[in-house]
Amino acid sequence: MLQCAKGARVHNEQRCMIRTLIHGQLVIFVIHSVFIVAIQLMHVWKYTFSSSPCEVLTSAITCTILRFPLTTSYFSFVILQFMMVLERIIATFRKNRYERAGQRIGVCLLLVGVALSATLTLWTIQEENFSSSYPYCSSGSAITIARLSVVHYALCAICAASLFGILGLRVYNKFALDRKTFSLGDSFHLRENQHIIQLLYPLAIFQAIFLLFFVAGGAVVAAFRHTMELIIFRTIFAAFYFIPYYTAITPILILLIIQKAKRSSDRRLETMRNVTNAKEMYFTSYYKSWNKL
């Protein structure tokens, strides 16, 4: 009975921690969407109602202030994805410490991820010439593109680490589930890992593919920036900013995965309800708890 209670408590804590990271990411999606819409509306207003070309320009300091939440959000998408994988690694291989820490791990990883993203954003804009003006507030200028490219490559490496990490966890968890265990706590832990990895795995794959195209496109444009006129470079560079599509697709993907997991859970419960023999249901439940589900 104590093992069941402990397993249920750990089960709830694990779900709360991963929910903290997912909810944090969804909030950042909303922040990114609000600011990208605000910037686009500002430019549409200027392009429509400006009486002279000079009025279309936006100062670099204004662009930087408006783009800071956007760039920080974009960096956070990748870093928080890695934090989710890191949370699973800690939960898998440092189970005792993980249980003692409780829900603080999720909050700490969320705060560290956002703080690191903000720090990277500040580093990329340090060389900006704030006395300049731009016709469009893109994520980077000709001055900041070098540092932004470095961060892009680093994010690509982080994304690859997330992908390989979740793949390794999936393989490890599969073999662990195949092993017979008589520890109810371990059984709860492994099955919870299985459910969460099912959520993170497609997200990591989607993010890796998306970031590969995004970074590759931005890197190609940045490599040829010296051969293009400034306005052409900024136009093409802005056109490669696909992050709004990512923020639109990812919540839908999360919702579909959660719904699929819920349907799977409902089917398992329905199977248990359809067992007519009470003894059979009792021993079947314990067998599944002590072995793979």
mmCIF file of C-alpha atoms in Angstrom:
data_model
loop_
_atom_site.group_PDB
_atom_site.id
_atom_site.type_symbol
_atom_site.label_atom_id
_atom_site.label_comp_id
_atom_site.label_asym_id
_atom_site.label_seq_id
_atom_site.Cartn_x
_atom_site.Cartn_y
_atom_site.Cartn_z
ATOM 1 C CA MET A 1 0.000 0.000 0.000
ATOM 2 C CA LEU A 2 2.835 2.387 0.866
ATOM 3 C CA GLN A 3 4.525 1.601 -2.432
ATOM 4 C CA CYS A 4 1.293 2.344 -4.284
ATOM 5 C CA ALA A 5 0.907 5.678 -2.495
ATOM 6 C CA LYS A 6 4.526 6.604 -3.150
ATOM 7 C CA GLY A 7 4.243 5.575 -6.781
ATOM 8 C CA ALA A 8 1.113 7.660 -7.226
ATOM 9 C CA ARG A 9 2.791 10.668 -5.594
ATOM 10 C CA VAL A 10 5.850 10.390 -7.843
ATOM 11 C CA HIS A 11 3.543 9.890 -10.818
ATOM 12 C CA ASN A 12 1.729 13.157 -10.047
ATOM 13 C CA GLU A 13 4.950 15.067 -9.362
ATOM 14 C CA GLN A 14 6.501 13.965 -12.643
ATOM 15 C CA ARG A 15 3.446 15.069 -14.562
ATOM 16 C CA CYS A 16 3.388 18.409 -12.722
ATOM 17 C CA MET A 17 7.047 19.051 -13.549
ATOM 18 C CA ILE A 18 6.726 18.283 -17.242
ATOM 19 C CA ARG A 19 3.501 20.307 -17.320
ATOM 20 C CA THR A 20 5.403 23.247 -15.827
ATOM 21 C CA LEU A 21 7.883 23.169 -18.702
ATOM 22 C CA ILE A 22 5.207 22.647 -21.353
ATOM 23 C CA HIS A 23 2.974 25.389 -19.948
ATOM 24 C CA GLY A 24 5.981 27.694 -19.757
ATOM 25 C CA GLN A 25 6.730 27.012 -23.399
ATOM 26 C CA LEU A 26 3.113 27.649 -24.370
ATOM 27 C CA VAL A 27 3.163 30.989 -22.521
ATOM 28 C CA ILE A 28 6.304 31.917 -24.446
ATOM 29 C CA PHE A 29 4.507 30.962 -27.673
ATOM 30 C CA VAL A 30 1.775 33.454 -26.781
ATOM 31 C CA ILE A 31 4.304 36.189 -25.950
ATOM 32 C CA HIS A 32 6.081 35.612 -29.248
ATOM 33 C CA SER A 33 2.811 35.718 -31.183
ATOM 34 C CA VAL A 34 1.670 38.942 -29.501
ATOM 35 C CA PHE A 35 4.908 40.769 -30.261
ATOM 36 C CA ILE A 36 5.228 39.510 -33.838
ATOM 37 C CA VAL A 37 1.668 40.664 -34.551
ATOM 38 C CA ALA A 38 2.382 44.035 -32.913
ATOM 39 C CA ILE A 39 5.497 44.550 -35.033
ATOM 40 C CA GLN A 40 3.742 43.591 -38.252
ATOM 41 C CA LEU A 41 0.828 45.906 -37.488
ATOM 42 C CA MET A 42 3.262 48.725 -36.744
ATOM 43 C CA HIS A 43 4.955 48.268 -40.106
ATOM 44 C CA VAL A 44 1.655 48.001 -41.969
ATOM 45 C CA TRP A 45 0.521 51.235 -40.340
ATOM 46 C CA LYS A 46 3.752 53.002 -41.283
ATOM 47 C CA TYR A 47 3.777 51.695 -44.845
ATOM 48 C CA THR A 48 0.148 52.706 -45.327
ATOM 49 C CA PHE A 49 -0.032 56.113 -43.704
ATOM 50 C CA SER A 50 3.503 57.517 -43.963
ATOM 51 C CA SER A 51 3.703 60.561 -46.193
ATOM 52 C CA SER A 52 7.427 60.190 -46.919
ATOM 53 C CA PRO A 53 9.920 57.288 -47.092
ATOM 54 C CA CYS A 54 11.781 58.627 -44.065
ATOM 55 C CA GLU A 55 8.710 58.160 -41.880
ATOM 56 C CA VAL A 56 8.708 54.454 -42.683
ATOM 57 C CA LEU A 57 12.026 53.962 -40.901
ATOM 58 C CA THR A 58 12.103 52.661 -37.331
ATOM 59 C CA SER A 59 14.959 53.469 -34.994
ATOM 60 C CA ALA A 60 17.320 50.664 -34.036
ATOM 61 C CA ILE A 61 16.567 51.128 -30.345
ATOM 62 C CA THR A 62 12.822 50.713 -30.979
ATOM 63 C CA CYS A 63 13.434 47.640 -33.125
ATOM 64 C CA THR A 64 15.695 46.163 -30.462
ATOM 65 C CA ILE A 65 13.118 46.689 -27.712
ATOM 66 C CA LEU A 66 10.361 45.149 -29.812
ATOM 67 C CA ARG A 67 12.499 42.267 -31.048
ATOM 68 C CA PHE A 68 14.021 41.400 -27.672
ATOM 69 C CA PRO A 69 11.010 39.320 -26.478
ATOM 70 C CA LEU A 70 10.801 37.664 -29.903
ATOM 71 C CA THR A 71 14.438 36.627 -30.035
ATOM 72 C CA THR A 72 14.394 35.517 -26.405
ATOM 73 C CA SER A 73 11.267 33.474 -27.092
ATOM 74 C CA TYR A 74 12.838 31.817 -30.115
ATOM 75 C CA PHE A 75 15.937 30.863 -28.133
ATOM 76 C CA SER A 76 13.707 29.613 -25.314
ATOM 77 C CA PHE A 77 11.853 27.232 -27.621
ATOM 78 C CA VAL A 78 15.014 25.263 -28.261
ATOM 79 C CA ILE A 79 16.516 25.537 -24.783
ATOM 80 C CA LEU A 80 13.304 24.561 -22.981
ATOM 81 C CA GLN A 81 12.957 21.552 -25.254
ATOM 82 C CA PHE A 82 16.411 20.506 -24.071
ATOM 83 C CA MET A 83 15.386 21.218 -20.468
ATOM 84 C CA MET A 84 12.480 18.791 -20.858
ATOM 85 C CA VAL A 85 14.888 16.091 -21.986
ATOM 86 C CA LEU A 86 17.259 16.990 -19.150
ATOM 87 C CA GLU A 87 14.380 16.673 -16.696
ATOM 88 C CA ARG A 88 13.718 13.149 -17.996
ATOM 89 C CA ILE A 89 17.407 12.248 -17.730
ATOM 90 C CA ILE A 90 17.471 13.393 -14.103
ATOM 91 C CA ALA A 91 14.234 11.529 -13.411
ATOM 92 C CA THR A 92 15.597 8.348 -14.995
ATOM 93 C CA PHE A 93 19.120 8.166 -13.615
ATOM 94 C CA ARG A 94 18.850 10.227 -10.408
ATOM 95 C CA LYS A 95 15.486 9.021 -9.234
ATOM 96 C CA ASN A 96 16.057 9.479 -5.495
ATOM 97 C CA ARG A 97 17.272 13.056 -5.833
ATOM 98 C CA TYR A 98 14.486 13.728 -8.294
ATOM 99 C CA GLU A 99 11.865 12.549 -5.811
ATOM 100 C CA ARG A 100 13.361 14.591 -2.980
ATOM 101 C CA ALA A 101 13.498 17.767 -5.070
ATOM 102 C CA GLY A 102 9.821 17.550 -5.961
ATOM 103 C CA GLN A 103 8.349 20.116 -8.319
ATOM 104 C CA ARG A 104 11.233 22.546 -7.825
ATOM 105 C CA ILE A 105 13.179 20.889 -10.641
ATOM 106 C CA GLY A 106 10.628 21.886 -13.264
ATOM 107 C CA VAL A 107 10.490 25.496 -12.064
ATOM 108 C CA CYS A 108 14.291 25.763 -11.835
ATOM 109 C CA LEU A 109 14.803 24.362 -15.330
ATOM 110 C CA LEU A 110 12.190 26.761 -16.697
ATOM 111 C CA LEU A 111 13.819 29.790 -15.058
ATOM 112 C CA VAL A 112 17.316 28.736 -16.118
ATOM 113 C CA GLY A 113 16.151 28.214 -19.701
ATOM 114 C CA VAL A 114 14.498 31.633 -19.943
ATOM 115 C CA ALA A 115 17.427 33.385 -18.220
ATOM 116 C CA LEU A 116 19.923 31.730 -20.567
ATOM 117 C CA SER A 117 17.820 32.733 -23.576
ATOM 118 C CA ALA A 118 17.658 36.350 -22.412
ATOM 119 C CA THR A 119 21.425 36.369 -21.841
ATOM 120 C CA LEU A 120 22.077 35.078 -25.356
ATOM 121 C CA THR A 121 19.769 37.726 -26.777
ATOM 122 C CA LEU A 122 21.613 40.481 -24.906
ATOM 123 C CA TRP A 123 24.911 39.138 -26.217
ATOM 124 C CA THR A 124 23.704 39.230 -29.832
ATOM 125 C CA ILE A 125 22.576 42.878 -29.667
ATOM 126 C CA GLN A 126 25.625 44.318 -27.901
ATOM 127 C CA GLU A 127 27.252 45.386 -31.173
ATOM 128 C CA GLU A 128 24.123 47.023 -32.564
ATOM 129 C CA ASN A 129 24.419 50.643 -33.705
ATOM 130 C CA PHE A 130 21.456 52.187 -31.927
ATOM 131 C CA SER A 131 21.720 55.416 -33.895
ATOM 132 C CA SER A 132 20.671 53.601 -37.072
ATOM 133 C CA SER A 133 17.181 53.227 -38.492
ATOM 134 C CA TYR A 134 15.648 50.329 -40.375
ATOM 135 C CA PRO A 135 12.696 50.004 -42.750
ATOM 136 C CA TYR A 136 11.827 46.658 -41.147
ATOM 137 C CA CYS A 137 12.564 45.258 -37.678
ATOM 138 C CA SER A 138 13.998 41.839 -38.475
ATOM 139 C CA SER A 139 15.587 39.475 -35.967
ATOM 140 C CA GLY A 140 19.075 40.587 -36.942
ATOM 141 C CA SER A 141 20.842 43.396 -38.727
ATOM 142 C CA ALA A 142 23.997 43.458 -40.814
ATOM 143 C CA ILE A 143 25.849 44.331 -37.604
ATOM 144 C CA THR A 144 24.421 41.638 -35.328
ATOM 145 C CA ILE A 145 24.167 38.841 -37.887
ATOM 146 C CA ALA A 146 27.600 37.404 -37.044
ATOM 147 C CA ARG A 147 26.769 36.781 -33.391
ATOM 148 C CA LEU A 148 23.263 35.685 -34.280
ATOM 149 C CA SER A 149 24.705 33.069 -36.627
ATOM 150 C CA VAL A 150 26.929 31.742 -33.825
ATOM 151 C CA VAL A 151 23.895 31.388 -31.563
ATOM 152 C CA HIS A 152 21.991 29.653 -34.368
ATOM 153 C CA TYR A 153 24.705 27.029 -34.700
ATOM 154 C CA ALA A 154 24.745 26.559 -30.921
ATOM 155 C CA LEU A 155 20.971 26.122 -30.909
ATOM 156 C CA CYS A 156 21.281 23.568 -33.676
ATOM 157 C CA ALA A 157 23.731 21.605 -31.503
ATOM 158 C CA ILE A 158 21.357 21.864 -28.526
ATOM 159 C CA CYS A 159 18.508 20.637 -30.691
ATOM 160 C CA ALA A 160 20.601 17.676 -31.846
ATOM 161 C CA ALA A 161 21.451 16.908 -28.208
ATOM 162 C CA SER A 162 17.739 16.968 -27.362
ATOM 163 C CA LEU A 163 16.965 14.609 -30.210
ATOM 164 C CA PHE A 164 19.697 12.110 -29.343
ATOM 165 C CA GLY A 165 18.888 12.424 -25.651
ATOM 166 C CA ILE A 166 15.213 11.598 -26.060
ATOM 167 C CA LEU A 167 16.074 8.811 -28.500
ATOM 168 C CA GLY A 168 18.493 7.315 -25.980
ATOM 169 C CA LEU A 169 15.909 7.604 -23.206
ATOM 170 C CA ARG A 170 13.320 5.911 -25.369
ATOM 171 C CA VAL A 171 15.615 2.974 -26.096
ATOM 172 C CA TYR A 172 16.705 2.694 -22.460
ATOM 173 C CA ASN A 173 13.145 2.853 -21.183
ATOM 174 C CA LYS A 174 12.011 0.199 -23.656
ATOM 175 C CA PHE A 175 14.639 -2.254 -22.448
ATOM 176 C CA ALA A 176 13.911 -1.349 -18.824
ATOM 177 C CA LEU A 177 10.213 -2.069 -19.330
ATOM 178 C CA ASP A 178 11.039 -5.427 -20.891
ATOM 179 C CA ARG A 179 12.903 -6.445 -17.756
ATOM 180 C CA LYS A 180 10.743 -7.986 -15.066
ATOM 181 C CA THR A 181 10.736 -6.061 -11.823
ATOM 182 C CA PHE A 182 8.981 -6.603 -8.516
ATOM 183 C CA SER A 183 9.426 -2.996 -7.410
ATOM 184 C CA LEU A 184 6.127 -1.201 -7.728
ATOM 185 C CA GLY A 185 7.895 2.165 -7.491
ATOM 186 C CA ASP A 186 10.181 1.329 -10.409
ATOM 187 C CA SER A 187 7.196 0.143 -12.405
ATOM 188 C CA PHE A 188 5.338 3.421 -11.821
ATOM 189 C CA HIS A 189 8.476 5.348 -12.702
ATOM 190 C CA LEU A 190 9.162 3.497 -15.947
ATOM 191 C CA ARG A 191 5.581 3.701 -17.140
ATOM 192 C CA GLU A 192 5.468 7.428 -16.436
ATOM 193 C CA ASN A 193 8.711 7.799 -18.358
ATOM 194 C CA GLN A 194 7.104 5.969 -21.248
ATOM 195 C CA HIS A 195 4.129 8.348 -21.350
ATOM 196 C CA ILE A 196 6.269 11.491 -21.189
ATOM 197 C CA ILE A 197 8.782 10.247 -23.765
ATOM 198 C CA GLN A 198 5.881 9.579 -26.125
ATOM 199 C CA LEU A 199 5.124 13.294 -25.849
ATOM 200 C CA LEU A 200 8.683 14.592 -26.164
ATOM 201 C CA TYR A 201 9.892 12.319 -28.962
ATOM 202 C CA PRO A 202 7.763 13.719 -31.824
ATOM 203 C CA LEU A 203 8.311 17.259 -30.535
ATOM 204 C CA ALA A 204 12.082 16.774 -30.591
ATOM 205 C CA ILE A 205 11.954 15.339 -34.115
ATOM 206 C CA PHE A 206 9.760 18.179 -35.367
ATOM 207 C CA GLN A 207 11.978 20.795 -33.760
ATOM 208 C CA ALA A 208 15.161 19.226 -35.116
ATOM 209 C CA ILE A 209 13.819 19.184 -38.681
ATOM 210 C CA PHE A 210 12.390 22.689 -38.414
ATOM 211 C CA LEU A 211 15.531 24.174 -36.893
ATOM 212 C CA LEU A 212 17.724 22.469 -39.479
ATOM 213 C CA PHE A 213 15.907 24.207 -42.326
ATOM 214 C CA PHE A 214 15.670 27.492 -40.454
ATOM 215 C CA VAL A 215 19.338 27.631 -39.464
ATOM 216 C CA ALA A 216 20.519 26.347 -42.841
ATOM 217 C CA GLY A 217 18.505 28.994 -44.674
ATOM 218 C CA GLY A 218 19.690 31.759 -42.376
ATOM 219 C CA ALA A 219 23.302 30.593 -42.650
ATOM 220 C CA VAL A 220 23.190 30.630 -46.459
ATOM 221 C CA VAL A 221 21.733 34.133 -46.496
ATOM 222 C CA ALA A 222 24.292 35.332 -43.950
ATOM 223 C CA ALA A 223 27.146 33.823 -45.955
ATOM 224 C CA PHE A 224 26.195 35.868 -49.033
ATOM 225 C CA ARG A 225 25.288 39.076 -47.210
ATOM 226 C CA HIS A 226 28.405 40.881 -48.465
ATOM 227 C CA THR A 227 27.398 40.315 -52.085
ATOM 228 C CA MET A 228 23.914 41.801 -51.660
ATOM 229 C CA GLU A 229 22.606 45.274 -51.140
ATOM 230 C CA LEU A 230 21.574 45.964 -47.567
ATOM 231 C CA ILE A 231 17.862 46.242 -48.308
ATOM 232 C CA ILE A 232 17.891 42.980 -50.281
ATOM 233 C CA PHE A 233 19.762 41.185 -47.516
ATOM 234 C CA ARG A 234 17.375 42.384 -44.821
ATOM 235 C CA THR A 235 14.357 41.468 -46.942
ATOM 236 C CA ILE A 236 15.570 37.929 -47.612
ATOM 237 C CA PHE A 237 16.725 37.472 -44.022
ATOM 238 C CA ALA A 238 13.329 38.573 -42.719
ATOM 239 C CA ALA A 239 11.595 36.213 -45.153
ATOM 240 C CA PHE A 240 13.473 33.277 -43.612
ATOM 241 C CA TYR A 241 11.979 33.933 -40.165
ATOM 242 C CA PHE A 242 9.746 30.861 -39.972
ATOM 243 C CA ILE A 243 9.301 30.891 -36.193
ATOM 244 C CA PRO A 244 5.634 32.040 -36.312
ATOM 245 C CA TYR A 245 4.824 28.840 -38.209
ATOM 246 C CA TYR A 246 6.584 26.856 -35.500
ATOM 247 C CA THR A 247 4.609 28.582 -32.749
ATOM 248 C CA ALA A 248 1.396 27.842 -34.635
ATOM 249 C CA ILE A 249 2.112 24.168 -35.345
ATOM 250 C CA THR A 250 3.728 23.076 -32.063
ATOM 251 C CA PRO A 251 0.705 23.666 -29.755
ATOM 252 C CA ILE A 252 -1.461 21.743 -32.225
ATOM 253 C CA LEU A 253 1.081 18.920 -32.225
ATOM 254 C CA ILE A 254 1.137 18.877 -28.414
ATOM 255 C CA LEU A 255 -2.667 18.775 -28.322
ATOM 256 C CA LEU A 256 -2.805 15.874 -30.787
ATOM 257 C CA ILE A 257 -0.211 13.910 -28.817
ATOM 258 C CA ILE A 258 -2.038 14.505 -25.529
ATOM 259 C CA GLN A 259 -5.333 13.433 -27.085
ATOM 260 C CA LYS A 260 -3.708 10.303 -28.476
ATOM 261 C CA ALA A 261 -2.239 9.456 -25.068
ATOM 262 C CA LYS A 262 -5.616 10.059 -23.429
ATOM 263 C CA ARG A 263 -7.360 7.748 -25.895
ATOM 264 C CA SER A 264 -4.748 5.083 -25.239
ATOM 265 C CA SER A 265 -5.260 5.449 -21.490
ATOM 266 C CA ASP A 266 -9.040 5.259 -21.912
ATOM 267 C CA ARG A 267 -8.688 2.061 -23.925
ATOM 268 C CA ARG A 268 -6.580 0.486 -21.194
ATOM 269 C CA LEU A 269 -9.136 1.439 -18.557
ATOM 270 C CA GLU A 270 -11.953 0.097 -20.698
ATOM 271 C CA THR A 271 -10.093 -3.186 -21.095
ATOM 272 C CA MET A 272 -9.771 -3.467 -17.332
ATOM 273 C CA ARG A 273 -13.468 -2.711 -16.844
ATOM 274 C CA ASN A 274 -14.437 -5.464 -19.255
ATOM 275 C CA VAL A 275 -12.750 -8.139 -17.153
ATOM 276 C CA THR A 276 -15.598 -10.185 -15.695
ATOM 277 C CA ASN A 277 -13.609 -12.150 -13.154
ATOM 278 C CA ALA A 278 -12.694 -10.003 -10.134
ATOM 279 C CA LYS A 279 -9.705 -12.165 -9.243
ATOM 280 C CA GLU A 280 -8.448 -12.020 -12.789
ATOM 281 C CA MET A 281 -8.712 -8.216 -12.794
ATOM 282 C CA TYR A 282 -6.918 -7.988 -9.436
ATOM 283 C CA PHE A 283 -3.964 -10.129 -10.421
ATOM 284 C CA THR A 284 -3.803 -8.689 -13.937
ATOM 285 C CA SER A 285 -3.520 -5.180 -12.506
ATOM 286 C CA TYR A 286 -0.686 -6.188 -10.216
ATOM 287 C CA TYR A 287 1.057 -8.077 -12.990
ATOM 288 C CA LYS A 288 0.979 -4.980 -15.191
ATOM 289 C CA SER A 289 2.242 -2.824 -12.339
ATOM 290 C CA TRP A 290 5.179 -5.123 -11.680
ATOM 291 C CA ASN A 291 5.969 -5.688 -15.329
ATOM 292 C CA LYS A 292 5.502 -3.740 -18.496
ATOM 293 C CA LEU A 293 2.115 -2.229 -19.153
#
